[in-house]
PDB file of C-alpha atoms in Angstrom:
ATOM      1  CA  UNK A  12      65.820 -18.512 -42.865  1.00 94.00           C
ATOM      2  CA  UNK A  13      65.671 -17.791 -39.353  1.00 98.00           C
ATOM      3  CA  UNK A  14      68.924 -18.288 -37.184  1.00 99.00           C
ATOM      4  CA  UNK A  15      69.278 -18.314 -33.710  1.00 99.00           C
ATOM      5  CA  UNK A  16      72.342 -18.737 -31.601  1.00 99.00           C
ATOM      6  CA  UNK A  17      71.225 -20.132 -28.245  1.00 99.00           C
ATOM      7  CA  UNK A  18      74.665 -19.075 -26.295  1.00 97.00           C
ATOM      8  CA  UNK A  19      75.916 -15.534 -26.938  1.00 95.00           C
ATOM      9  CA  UNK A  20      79.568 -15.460 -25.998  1.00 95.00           C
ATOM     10  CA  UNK A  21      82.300 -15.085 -28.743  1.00 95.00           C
ATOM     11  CA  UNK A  22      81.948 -17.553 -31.150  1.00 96.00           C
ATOM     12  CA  UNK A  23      77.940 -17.316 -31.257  1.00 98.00           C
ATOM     13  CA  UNK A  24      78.327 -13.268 -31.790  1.00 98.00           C
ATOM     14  CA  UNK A  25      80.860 -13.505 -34.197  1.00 97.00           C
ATOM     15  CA  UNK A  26      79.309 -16.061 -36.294  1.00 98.00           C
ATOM     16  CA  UNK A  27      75.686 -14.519 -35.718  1.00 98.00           C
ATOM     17  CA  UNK A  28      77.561 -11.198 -36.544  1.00 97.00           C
ATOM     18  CA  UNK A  29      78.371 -12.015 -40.081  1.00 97.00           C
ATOM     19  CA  UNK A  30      75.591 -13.916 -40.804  1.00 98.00           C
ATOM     20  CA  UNK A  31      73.294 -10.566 -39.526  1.00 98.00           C
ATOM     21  CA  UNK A  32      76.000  -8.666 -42.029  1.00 96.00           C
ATOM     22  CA  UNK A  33      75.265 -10.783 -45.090  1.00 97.00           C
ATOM     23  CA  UNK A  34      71.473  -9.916 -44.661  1.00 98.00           C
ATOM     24  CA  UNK A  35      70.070 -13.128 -42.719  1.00 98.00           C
ATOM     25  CA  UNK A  36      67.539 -13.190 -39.543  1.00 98.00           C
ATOM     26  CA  UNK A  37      69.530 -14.056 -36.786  1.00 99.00           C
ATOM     27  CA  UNK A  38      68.290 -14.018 -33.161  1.00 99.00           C
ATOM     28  CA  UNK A  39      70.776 -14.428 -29.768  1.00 99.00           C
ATOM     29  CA  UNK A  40      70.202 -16.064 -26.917  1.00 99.00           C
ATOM     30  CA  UNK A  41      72.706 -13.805 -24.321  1.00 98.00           C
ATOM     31  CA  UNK A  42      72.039 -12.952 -20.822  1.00 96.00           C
ATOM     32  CA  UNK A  43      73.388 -10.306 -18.336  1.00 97.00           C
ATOM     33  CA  UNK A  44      75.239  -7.051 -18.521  1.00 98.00           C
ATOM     34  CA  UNK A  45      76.250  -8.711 -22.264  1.00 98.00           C
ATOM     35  CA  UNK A  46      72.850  -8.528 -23.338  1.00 98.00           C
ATOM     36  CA  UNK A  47      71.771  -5.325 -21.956  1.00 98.00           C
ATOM     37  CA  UNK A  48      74.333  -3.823 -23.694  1.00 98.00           C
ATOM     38  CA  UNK A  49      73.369  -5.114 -27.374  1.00 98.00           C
ATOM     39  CA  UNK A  50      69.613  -4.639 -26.672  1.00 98.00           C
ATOM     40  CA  UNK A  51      70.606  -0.668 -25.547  1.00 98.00           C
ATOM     41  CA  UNK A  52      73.699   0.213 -28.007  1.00 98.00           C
ATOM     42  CA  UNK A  53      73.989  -2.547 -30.509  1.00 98.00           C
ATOM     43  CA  UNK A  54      76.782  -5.131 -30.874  1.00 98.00           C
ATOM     44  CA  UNK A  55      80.070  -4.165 -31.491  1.00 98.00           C
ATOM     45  CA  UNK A  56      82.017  -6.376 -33.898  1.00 97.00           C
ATOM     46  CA  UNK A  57      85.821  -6.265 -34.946  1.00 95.00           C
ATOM     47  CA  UNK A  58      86.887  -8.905 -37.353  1.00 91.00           C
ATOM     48  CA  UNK A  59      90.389  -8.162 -39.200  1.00 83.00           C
ATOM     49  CA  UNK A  60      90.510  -4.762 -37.553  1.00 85.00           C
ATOM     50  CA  UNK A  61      87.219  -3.501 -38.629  1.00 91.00           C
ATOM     51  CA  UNK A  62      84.585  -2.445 -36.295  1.00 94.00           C
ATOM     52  CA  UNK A  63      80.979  -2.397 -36.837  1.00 95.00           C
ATOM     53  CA  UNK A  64      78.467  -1.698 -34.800  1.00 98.00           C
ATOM     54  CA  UNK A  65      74.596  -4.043 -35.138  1.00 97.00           C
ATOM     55  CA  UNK A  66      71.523  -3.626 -34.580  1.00 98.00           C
ATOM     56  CA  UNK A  67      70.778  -7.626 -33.906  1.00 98.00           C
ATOM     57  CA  UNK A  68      67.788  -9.520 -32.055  1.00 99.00           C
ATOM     58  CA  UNK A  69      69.181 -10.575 -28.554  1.00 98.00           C
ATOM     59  CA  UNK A  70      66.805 -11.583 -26.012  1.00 98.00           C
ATOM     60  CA  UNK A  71      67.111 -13.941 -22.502  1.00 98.00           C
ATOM     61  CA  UNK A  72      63.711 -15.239 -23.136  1.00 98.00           C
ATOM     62  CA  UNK A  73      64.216 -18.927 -25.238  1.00 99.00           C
ATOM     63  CA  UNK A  74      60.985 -18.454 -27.403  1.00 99.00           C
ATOM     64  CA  UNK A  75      62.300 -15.828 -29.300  1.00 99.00           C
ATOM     65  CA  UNK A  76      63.770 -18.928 -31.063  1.00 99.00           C
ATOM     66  CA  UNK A  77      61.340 -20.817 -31.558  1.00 98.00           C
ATOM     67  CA  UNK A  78      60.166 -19.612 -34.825  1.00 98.00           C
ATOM     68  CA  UNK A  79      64.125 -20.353 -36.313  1.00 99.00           C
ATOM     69  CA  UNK A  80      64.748 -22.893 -38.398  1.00 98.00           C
ATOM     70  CA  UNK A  81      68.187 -23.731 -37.143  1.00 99.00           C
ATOM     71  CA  UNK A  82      69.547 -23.087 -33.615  1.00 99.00           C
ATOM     72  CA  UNK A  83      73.135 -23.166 -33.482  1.00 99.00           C
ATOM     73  CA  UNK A  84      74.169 -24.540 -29.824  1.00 99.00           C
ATOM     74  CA  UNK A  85      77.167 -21.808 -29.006  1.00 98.00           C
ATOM     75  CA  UNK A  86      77.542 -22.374 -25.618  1.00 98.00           C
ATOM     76  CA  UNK A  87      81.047 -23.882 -23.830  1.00 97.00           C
ATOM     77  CA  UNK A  88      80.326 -27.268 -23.364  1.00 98.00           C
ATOM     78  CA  UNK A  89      80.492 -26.625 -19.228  1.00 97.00           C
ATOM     79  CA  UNK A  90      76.640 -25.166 -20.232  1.00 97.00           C
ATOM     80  CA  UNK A  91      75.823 -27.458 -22.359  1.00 98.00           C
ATOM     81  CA  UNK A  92      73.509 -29.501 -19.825  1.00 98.00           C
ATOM     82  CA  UNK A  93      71.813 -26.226 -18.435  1.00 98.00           C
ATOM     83  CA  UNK A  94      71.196 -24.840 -22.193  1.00 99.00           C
ATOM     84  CA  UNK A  95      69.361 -28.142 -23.497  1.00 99.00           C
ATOM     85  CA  UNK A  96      66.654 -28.143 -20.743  1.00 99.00           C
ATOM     86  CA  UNK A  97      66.666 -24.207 -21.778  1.00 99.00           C
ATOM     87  CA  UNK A  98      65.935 -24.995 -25.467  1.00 99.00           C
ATOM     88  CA  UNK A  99      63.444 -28.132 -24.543  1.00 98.00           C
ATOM     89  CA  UNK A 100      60.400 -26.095 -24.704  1.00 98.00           C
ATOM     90  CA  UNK A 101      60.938 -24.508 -28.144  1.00 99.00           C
ATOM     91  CA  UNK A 102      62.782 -27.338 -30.437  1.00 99.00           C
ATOM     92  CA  UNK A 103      60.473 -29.032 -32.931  1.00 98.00           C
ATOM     93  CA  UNK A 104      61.129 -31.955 -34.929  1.00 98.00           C
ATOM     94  CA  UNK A 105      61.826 -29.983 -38.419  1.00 98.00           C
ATOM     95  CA  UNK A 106      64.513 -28.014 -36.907  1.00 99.00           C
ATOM     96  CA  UNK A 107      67.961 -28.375 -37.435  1.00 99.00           C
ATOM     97  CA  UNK A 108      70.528 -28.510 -34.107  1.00 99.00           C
ATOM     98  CA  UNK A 109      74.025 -27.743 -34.794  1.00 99.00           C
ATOM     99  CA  UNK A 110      76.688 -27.956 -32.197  1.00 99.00           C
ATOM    100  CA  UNK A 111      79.592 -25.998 -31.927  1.00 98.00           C
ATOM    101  CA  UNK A 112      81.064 -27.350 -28.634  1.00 98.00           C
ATOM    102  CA  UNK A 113      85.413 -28.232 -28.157  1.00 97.00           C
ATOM    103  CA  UNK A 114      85.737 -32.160 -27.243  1.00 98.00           C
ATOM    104  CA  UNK A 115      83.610 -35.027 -29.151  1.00 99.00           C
ATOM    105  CA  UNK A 116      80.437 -35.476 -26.447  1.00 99.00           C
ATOM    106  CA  UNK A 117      78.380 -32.790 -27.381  1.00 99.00           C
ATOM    107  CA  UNK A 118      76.650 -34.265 -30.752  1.00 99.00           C
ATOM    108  CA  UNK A 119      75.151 -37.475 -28.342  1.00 99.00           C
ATOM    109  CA  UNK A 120      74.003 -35.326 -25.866  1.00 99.00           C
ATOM    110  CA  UNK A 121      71.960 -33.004 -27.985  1.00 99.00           C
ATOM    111  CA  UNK A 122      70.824 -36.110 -29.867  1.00 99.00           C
ATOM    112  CA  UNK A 123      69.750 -37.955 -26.335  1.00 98.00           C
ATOM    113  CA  UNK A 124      67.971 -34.149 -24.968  1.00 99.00           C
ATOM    114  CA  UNK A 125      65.522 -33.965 -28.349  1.00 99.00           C
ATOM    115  CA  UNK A 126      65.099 -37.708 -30.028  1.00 98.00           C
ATOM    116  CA  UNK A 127      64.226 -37.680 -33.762  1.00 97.00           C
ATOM    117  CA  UNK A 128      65.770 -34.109 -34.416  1.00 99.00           C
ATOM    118  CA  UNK A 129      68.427 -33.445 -36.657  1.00 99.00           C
ATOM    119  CA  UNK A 130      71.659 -32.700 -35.269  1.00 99.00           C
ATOM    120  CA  UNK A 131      74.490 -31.458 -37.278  1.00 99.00           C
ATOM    121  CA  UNK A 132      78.217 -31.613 -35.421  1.00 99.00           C
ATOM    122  CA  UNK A 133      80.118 -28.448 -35.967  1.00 98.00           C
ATOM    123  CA  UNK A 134      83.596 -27.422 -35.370  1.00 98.00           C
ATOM    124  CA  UNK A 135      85.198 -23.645 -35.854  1.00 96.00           C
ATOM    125  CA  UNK A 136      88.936 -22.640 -36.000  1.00 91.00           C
ATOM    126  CA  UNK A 137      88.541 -19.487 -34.527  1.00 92.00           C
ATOM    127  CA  UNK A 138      90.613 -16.410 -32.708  1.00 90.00           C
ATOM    128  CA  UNK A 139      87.542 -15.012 -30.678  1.00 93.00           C
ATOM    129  CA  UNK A 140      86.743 -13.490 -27.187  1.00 93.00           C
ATOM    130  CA  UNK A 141      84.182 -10.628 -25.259  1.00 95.00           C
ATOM    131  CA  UNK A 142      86.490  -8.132 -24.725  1.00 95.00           C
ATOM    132  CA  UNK A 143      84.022  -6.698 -22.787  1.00 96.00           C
ATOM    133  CA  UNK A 144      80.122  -7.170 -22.738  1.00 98.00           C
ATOM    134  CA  UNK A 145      78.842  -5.729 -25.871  1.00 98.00           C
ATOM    135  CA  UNK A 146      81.820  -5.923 -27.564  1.00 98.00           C
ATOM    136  CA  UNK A 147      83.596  -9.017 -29.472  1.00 97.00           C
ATOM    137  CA  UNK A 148      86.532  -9.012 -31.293  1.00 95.00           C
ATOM    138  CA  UNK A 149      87.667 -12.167 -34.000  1.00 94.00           C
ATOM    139  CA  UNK A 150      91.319 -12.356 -34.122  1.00 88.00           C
ATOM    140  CA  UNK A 151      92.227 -15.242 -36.386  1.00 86.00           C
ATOM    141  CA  UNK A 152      90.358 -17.662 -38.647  1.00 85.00           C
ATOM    142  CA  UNK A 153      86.869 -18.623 -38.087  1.00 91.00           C
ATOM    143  CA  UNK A 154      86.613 -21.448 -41.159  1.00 95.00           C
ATOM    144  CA  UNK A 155      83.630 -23.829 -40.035  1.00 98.00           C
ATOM    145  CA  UNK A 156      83.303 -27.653 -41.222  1.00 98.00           C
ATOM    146  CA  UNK A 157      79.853 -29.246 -40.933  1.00 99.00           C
ATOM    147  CA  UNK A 158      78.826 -32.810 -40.624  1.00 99.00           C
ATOM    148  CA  UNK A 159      75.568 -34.556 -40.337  1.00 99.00           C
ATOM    149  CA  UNK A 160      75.183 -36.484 -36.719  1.00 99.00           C
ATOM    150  CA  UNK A 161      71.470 -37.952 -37.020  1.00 98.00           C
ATOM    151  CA  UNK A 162      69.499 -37.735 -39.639  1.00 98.00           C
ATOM    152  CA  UNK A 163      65.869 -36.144 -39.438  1.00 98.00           C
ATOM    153  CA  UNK A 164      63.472 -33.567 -41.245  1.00 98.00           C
ATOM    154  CA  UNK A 165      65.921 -30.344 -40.409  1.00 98.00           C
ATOM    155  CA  UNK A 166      68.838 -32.248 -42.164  1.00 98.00           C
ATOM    156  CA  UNK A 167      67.548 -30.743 -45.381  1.00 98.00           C
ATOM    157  CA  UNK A 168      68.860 -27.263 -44.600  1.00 99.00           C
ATOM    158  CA  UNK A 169      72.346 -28.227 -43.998  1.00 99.00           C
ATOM    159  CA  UNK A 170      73.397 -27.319 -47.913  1.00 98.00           C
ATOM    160  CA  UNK A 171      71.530 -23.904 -47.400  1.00 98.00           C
ATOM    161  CA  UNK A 172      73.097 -22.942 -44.350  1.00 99.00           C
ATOM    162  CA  UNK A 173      76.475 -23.953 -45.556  1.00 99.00           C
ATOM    163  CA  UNK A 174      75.528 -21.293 -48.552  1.00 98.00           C
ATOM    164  CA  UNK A 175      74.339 -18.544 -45.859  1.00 98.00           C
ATOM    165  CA  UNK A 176      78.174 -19.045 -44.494  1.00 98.00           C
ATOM    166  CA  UNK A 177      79.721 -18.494 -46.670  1.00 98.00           C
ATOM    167  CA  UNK A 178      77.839 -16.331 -48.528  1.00 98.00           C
ATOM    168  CA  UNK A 179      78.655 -13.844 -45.023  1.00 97.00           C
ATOM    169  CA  UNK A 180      82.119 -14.453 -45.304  1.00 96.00           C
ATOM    170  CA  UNK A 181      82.717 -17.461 -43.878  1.00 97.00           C
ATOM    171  CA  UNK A 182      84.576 -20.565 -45.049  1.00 97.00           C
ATOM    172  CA  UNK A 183      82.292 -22.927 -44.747  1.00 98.00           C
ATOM    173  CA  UNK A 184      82.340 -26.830 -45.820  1.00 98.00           C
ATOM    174  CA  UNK A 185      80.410 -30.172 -45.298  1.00 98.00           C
ATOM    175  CA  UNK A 186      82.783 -33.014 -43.607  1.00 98.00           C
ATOM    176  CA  UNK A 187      81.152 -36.492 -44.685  1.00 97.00           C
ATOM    177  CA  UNK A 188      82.732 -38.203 -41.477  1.00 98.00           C
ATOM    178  CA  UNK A 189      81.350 -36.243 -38.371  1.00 98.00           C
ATOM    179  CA  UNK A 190      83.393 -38.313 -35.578  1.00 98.00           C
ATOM    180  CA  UNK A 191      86.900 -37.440 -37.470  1.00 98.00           C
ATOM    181  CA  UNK A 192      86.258 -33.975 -37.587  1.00 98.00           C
ATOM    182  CA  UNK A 193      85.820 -33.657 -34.146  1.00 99.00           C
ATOM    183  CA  UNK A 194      88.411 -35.644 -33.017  1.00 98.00           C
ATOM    184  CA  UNK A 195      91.170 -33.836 -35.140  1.00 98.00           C
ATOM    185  CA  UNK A 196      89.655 -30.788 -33.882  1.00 98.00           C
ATOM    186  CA  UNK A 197      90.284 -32.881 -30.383  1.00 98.00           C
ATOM    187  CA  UNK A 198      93.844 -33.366 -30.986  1.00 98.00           C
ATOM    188  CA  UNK A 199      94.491 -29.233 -31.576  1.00 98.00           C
ATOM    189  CA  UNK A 200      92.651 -28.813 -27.889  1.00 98.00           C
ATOM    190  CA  UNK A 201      94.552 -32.014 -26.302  1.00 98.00           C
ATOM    191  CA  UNK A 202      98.214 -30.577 -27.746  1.00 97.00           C
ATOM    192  CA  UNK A 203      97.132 -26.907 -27.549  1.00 98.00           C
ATOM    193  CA  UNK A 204      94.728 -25.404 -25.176  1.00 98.00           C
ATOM    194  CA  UNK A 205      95.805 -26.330 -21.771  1.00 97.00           C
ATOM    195  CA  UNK A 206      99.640 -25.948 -22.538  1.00 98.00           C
ATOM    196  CA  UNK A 207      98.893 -22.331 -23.445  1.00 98.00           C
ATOM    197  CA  UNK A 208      96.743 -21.947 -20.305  1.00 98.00           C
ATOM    198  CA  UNK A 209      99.784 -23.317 -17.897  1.00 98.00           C
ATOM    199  CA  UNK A 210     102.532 -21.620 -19.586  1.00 97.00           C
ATOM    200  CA  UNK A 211     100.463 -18.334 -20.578  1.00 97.00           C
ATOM    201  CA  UNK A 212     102.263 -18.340 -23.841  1.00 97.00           C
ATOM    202  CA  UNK A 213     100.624 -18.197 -27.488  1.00 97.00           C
ATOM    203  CA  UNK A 214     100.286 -21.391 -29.294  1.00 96.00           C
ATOM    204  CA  UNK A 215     102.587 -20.477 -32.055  1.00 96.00           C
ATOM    205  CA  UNK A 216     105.446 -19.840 -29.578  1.00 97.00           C
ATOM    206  CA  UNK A 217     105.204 -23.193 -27.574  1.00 97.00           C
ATOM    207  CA  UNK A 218     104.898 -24.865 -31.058  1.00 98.00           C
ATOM    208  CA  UNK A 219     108.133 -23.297 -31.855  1.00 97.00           C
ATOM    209  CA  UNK A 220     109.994 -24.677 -28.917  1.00 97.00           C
ATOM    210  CA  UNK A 221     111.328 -28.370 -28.655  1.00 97.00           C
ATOM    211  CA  UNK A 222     110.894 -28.661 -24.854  1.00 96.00           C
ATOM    212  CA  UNK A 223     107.189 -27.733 -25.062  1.00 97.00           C
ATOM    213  CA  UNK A 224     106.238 -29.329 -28.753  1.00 98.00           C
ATOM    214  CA  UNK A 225     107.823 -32.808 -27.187  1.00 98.00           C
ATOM    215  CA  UNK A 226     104.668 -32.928 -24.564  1.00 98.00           C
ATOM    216  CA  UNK A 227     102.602 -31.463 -27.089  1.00 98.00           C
ATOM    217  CA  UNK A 228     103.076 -34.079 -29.439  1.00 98.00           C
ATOM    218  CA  UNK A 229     102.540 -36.797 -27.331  1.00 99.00           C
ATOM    219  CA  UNK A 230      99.263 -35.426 -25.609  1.00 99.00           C
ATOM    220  CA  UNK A 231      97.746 -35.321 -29.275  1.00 99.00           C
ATOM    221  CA  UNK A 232      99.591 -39.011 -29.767  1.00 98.00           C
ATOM    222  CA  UNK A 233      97.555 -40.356 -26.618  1.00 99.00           C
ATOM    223  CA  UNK A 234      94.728 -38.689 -28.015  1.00 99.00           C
ATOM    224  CA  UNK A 235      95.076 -40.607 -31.675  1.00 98.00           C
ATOM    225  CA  UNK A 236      95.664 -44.374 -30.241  1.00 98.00           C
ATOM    226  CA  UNK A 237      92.442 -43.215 -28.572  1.00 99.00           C
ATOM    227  CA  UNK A 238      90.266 -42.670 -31.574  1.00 98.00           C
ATOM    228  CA  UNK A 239      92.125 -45.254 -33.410  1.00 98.00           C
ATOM    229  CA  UNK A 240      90.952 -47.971 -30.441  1.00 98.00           C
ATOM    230  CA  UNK A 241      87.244 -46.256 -30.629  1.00 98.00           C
ATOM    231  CA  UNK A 242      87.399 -46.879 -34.575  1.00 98.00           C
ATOM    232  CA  UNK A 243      87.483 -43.111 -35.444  1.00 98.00           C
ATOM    233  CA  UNK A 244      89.856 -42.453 -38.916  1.00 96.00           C
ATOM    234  CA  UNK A 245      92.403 -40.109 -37.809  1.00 96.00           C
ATOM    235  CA  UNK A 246      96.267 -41.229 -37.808  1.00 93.00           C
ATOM    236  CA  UNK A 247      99.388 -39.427 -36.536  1.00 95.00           C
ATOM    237  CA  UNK A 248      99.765 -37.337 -39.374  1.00 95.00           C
ATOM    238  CA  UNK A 249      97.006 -35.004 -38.655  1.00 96.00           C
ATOM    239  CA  UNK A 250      99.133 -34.243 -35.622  1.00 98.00           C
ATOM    240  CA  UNK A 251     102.169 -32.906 -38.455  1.00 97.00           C
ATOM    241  CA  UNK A 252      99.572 -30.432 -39.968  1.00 96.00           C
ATOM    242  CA  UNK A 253      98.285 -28.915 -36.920  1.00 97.00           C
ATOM    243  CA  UNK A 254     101.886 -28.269 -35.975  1.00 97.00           C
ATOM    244  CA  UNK A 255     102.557 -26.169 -39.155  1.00 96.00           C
ATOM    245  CA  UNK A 256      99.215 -24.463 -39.262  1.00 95.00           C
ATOM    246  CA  UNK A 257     100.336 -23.700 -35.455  1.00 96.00           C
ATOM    247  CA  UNK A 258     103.595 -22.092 -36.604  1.00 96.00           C
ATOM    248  CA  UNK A 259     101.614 -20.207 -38.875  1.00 93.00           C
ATOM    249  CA  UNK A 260      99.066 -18.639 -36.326  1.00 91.00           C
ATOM    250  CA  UNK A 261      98.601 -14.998 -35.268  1.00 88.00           C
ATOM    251  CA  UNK A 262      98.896 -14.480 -31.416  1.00 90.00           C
ATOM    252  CA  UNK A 263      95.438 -16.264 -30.340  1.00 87.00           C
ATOM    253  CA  UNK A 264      94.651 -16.343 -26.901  1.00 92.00           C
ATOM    254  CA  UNK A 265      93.143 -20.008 -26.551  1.00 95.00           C
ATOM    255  CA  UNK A 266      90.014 -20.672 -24.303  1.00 96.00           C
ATOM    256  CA  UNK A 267      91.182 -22.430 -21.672  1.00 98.00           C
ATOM    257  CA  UNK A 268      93.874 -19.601 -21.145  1.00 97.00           C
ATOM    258  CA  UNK A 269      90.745 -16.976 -21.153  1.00 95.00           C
ATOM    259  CA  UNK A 270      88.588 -18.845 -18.698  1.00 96.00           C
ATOM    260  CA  UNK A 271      91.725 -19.272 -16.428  1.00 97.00           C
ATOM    261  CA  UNK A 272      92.317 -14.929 -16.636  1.00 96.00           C
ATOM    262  CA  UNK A 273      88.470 -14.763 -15.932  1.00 94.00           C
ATOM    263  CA  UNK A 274      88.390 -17.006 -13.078  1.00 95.00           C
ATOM    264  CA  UNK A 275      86.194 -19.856 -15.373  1.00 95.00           C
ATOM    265  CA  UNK A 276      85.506 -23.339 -15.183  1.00 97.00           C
ATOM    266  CA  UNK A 277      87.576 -24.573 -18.167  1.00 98.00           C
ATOM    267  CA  UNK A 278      86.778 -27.252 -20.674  1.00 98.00           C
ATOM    268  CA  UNK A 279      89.405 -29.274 -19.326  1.00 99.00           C
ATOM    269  CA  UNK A 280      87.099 -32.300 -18.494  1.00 99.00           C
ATOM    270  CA  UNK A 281      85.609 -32.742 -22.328  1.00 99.00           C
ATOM    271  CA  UNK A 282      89.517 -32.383 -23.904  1.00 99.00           C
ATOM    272  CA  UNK A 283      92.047 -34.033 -21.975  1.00 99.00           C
ATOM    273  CA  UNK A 284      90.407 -35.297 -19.763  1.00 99.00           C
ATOM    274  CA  UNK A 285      88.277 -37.193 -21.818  1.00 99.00           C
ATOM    275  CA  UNK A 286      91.133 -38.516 -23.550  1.00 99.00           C
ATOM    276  CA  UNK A 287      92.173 -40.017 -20.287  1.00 99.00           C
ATOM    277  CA  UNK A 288      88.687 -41.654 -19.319  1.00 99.00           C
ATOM    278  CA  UNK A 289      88.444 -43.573 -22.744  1.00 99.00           C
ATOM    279  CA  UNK A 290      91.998 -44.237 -22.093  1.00 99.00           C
ATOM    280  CA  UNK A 291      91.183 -45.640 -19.254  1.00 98.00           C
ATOM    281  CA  UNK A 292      88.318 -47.959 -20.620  1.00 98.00           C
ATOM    282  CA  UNK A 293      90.253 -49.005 -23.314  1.00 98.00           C
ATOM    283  CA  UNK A 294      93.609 -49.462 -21.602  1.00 98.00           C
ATOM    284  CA  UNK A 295      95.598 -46.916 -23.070  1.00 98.00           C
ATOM    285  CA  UNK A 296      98.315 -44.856 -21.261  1.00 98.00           C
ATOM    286  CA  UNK A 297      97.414 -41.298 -21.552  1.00 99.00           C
ATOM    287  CA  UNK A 298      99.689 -39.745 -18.730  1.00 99.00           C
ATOM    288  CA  UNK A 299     100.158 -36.782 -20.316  1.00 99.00           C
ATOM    289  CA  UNK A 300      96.874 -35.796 -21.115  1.00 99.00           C
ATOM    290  CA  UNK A 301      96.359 -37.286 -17.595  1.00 99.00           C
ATOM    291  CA  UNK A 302      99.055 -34.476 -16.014  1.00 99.00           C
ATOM    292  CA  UNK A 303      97.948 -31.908 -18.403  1.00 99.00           C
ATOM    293  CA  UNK A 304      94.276 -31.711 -16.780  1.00 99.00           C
ATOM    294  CA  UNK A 305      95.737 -32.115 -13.237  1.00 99.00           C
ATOM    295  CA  UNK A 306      98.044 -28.963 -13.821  1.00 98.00           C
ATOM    296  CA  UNK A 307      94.436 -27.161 -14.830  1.00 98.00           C
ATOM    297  CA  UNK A 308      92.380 -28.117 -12.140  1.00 98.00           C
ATOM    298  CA  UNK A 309      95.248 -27.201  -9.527  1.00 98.00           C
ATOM    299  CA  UNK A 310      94.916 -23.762 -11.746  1.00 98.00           C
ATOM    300  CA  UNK A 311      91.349 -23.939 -11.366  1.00 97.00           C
ATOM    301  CA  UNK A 312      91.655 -24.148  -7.589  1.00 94.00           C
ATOM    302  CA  UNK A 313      94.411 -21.145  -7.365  1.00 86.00           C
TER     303      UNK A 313
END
């Protein structure tokens, strides 16, 4: 089964990395001085210290995925809009689109940009980042959990690309209720992702302090009476769990703290912030989500 990855940063070179490993046909979509690199010399891949060096497709032209059977969306959700009118000209209606995007939107928009095809919603736990182009390095985790989002003809080859996961290594697993996983997924981001960007500290260290875990806590609290008022089944206890499996955690640079060090456009707008505009239209105070995305813009603007 063919593969393709239509975003070729960390996540889609790690994941397209293993799966290439473990013998499958995967294609990239990368651009730049990243993709001239992998095209010339190969990938470079570290995963628990080990580096390997692949020979994989990459190419900045988007037919060279349109003989795959699934494309996995891996771009940051601030691309998602320019990478769907990409893809337009090569998805067909027996493919299957999985998205791999932080926040909760994505699934709906890749629905909306290709009517009738399947969409699968995806979320990954993963250390990950382009040390430099060429070269990505996983750090920490990397489990994936997959849900269907629409049914259509590619939803058949969900159960055999859960099987191509983890047959390359990684932990993969079907979620029955798509909006749930990516909302608890939401609630690591809310608590998580711009805290470590403003304070520049690892996630396990603010999770360890009570000054820091206090706001933590109640960004990801705003962020359940939010799902809870949009009918999504997540309650505060998820918000217990991703504490401890915080404590737990190697020292993971998040991605909101690697597009601030590389001068980015975060993903502010699709985590906190959208906690705050559903908030908003459902009259729920989310001021600290609300201060949290302020204190990243104003970083964004530095």
């Amino acid at each position: 089964m063919r593969i393709g990855f239509a975003g070729a940063g960390a996540v889609g070179c790690h994941y397209g990395s293993k799966l290439k490993q473990a013998g499958d046909d995967v294609v990239l979509l990368a651009r730049g001085a990243h993709l001239q690199v992998i095209q010339k010399q190969g990938l470079q891949h570290e995963s628990e210290g080990r580096q390997k060096v692949l020979q994989i497709e990459a190419s900045d032209d988007v037919h060279a995925l349109s003989s795959c059977k699934v494309i996995v969306i891996s771009c940051k959700m601030t691309g998602l809009p320019a990478m769907l009118e990409t893809l337009k000209p090569v998805v067909k209606p027996d493919m299957l689109l999985v998205t791999m995007q932080n926040g909760v939107e994505a699934p709906d928009l890749v629905s909306t940009a290709f009517p009738g095809v399947a969409v699968v919603a995806g979320t990954a736990f993963i250390g990950a980042r382009v040390e430099r182009p060429g070269f990505v390095i996983h750090s920490a985790a990397g489990g994936i959990r997959l849900g269907i989002w629409r049914e259509g003809l590619g939803a058949q080859l969900l159960p055999l690309l859960l099987e191509r996961f983890n047959a390359a290594d990684v932990p993969a697993r079907k979620d029955d209720d798509a909006a749930a996983m990516l909302w608890r997924k939401l609630l690591w981001n809310c608590g998580f992702n711009a805290m470590t960007a403003i304070t520049r500290r690892f996630a396990k260290d603010i999770a360890a302090s009570d000054d820091t875990l206090l706001y933590i806590r109640r960004a990801m609290l705003e962020a359940v009476d939010v799902a809870l008022a949009l009918d999504v089944s997540i309650d505060a206890s998820d918000i217990d769990k991703h504490v401890e499996v915080t404590l737990a955690m190697g020292p993971v640079k998040t991605s909101m703290w690697q597009d601030i060090e590389a001068g980015h456009k975060t993903e502010v707008d699709f985590i906190n912030g959208y906690v705050v505009r559903m908030g908003n239209e459902q009259g729920i105070d989310t001021q600290t989500n609300h201060m949290l995305t302020t204190f990243i813009h104003a970083i964004e603007m530095a």
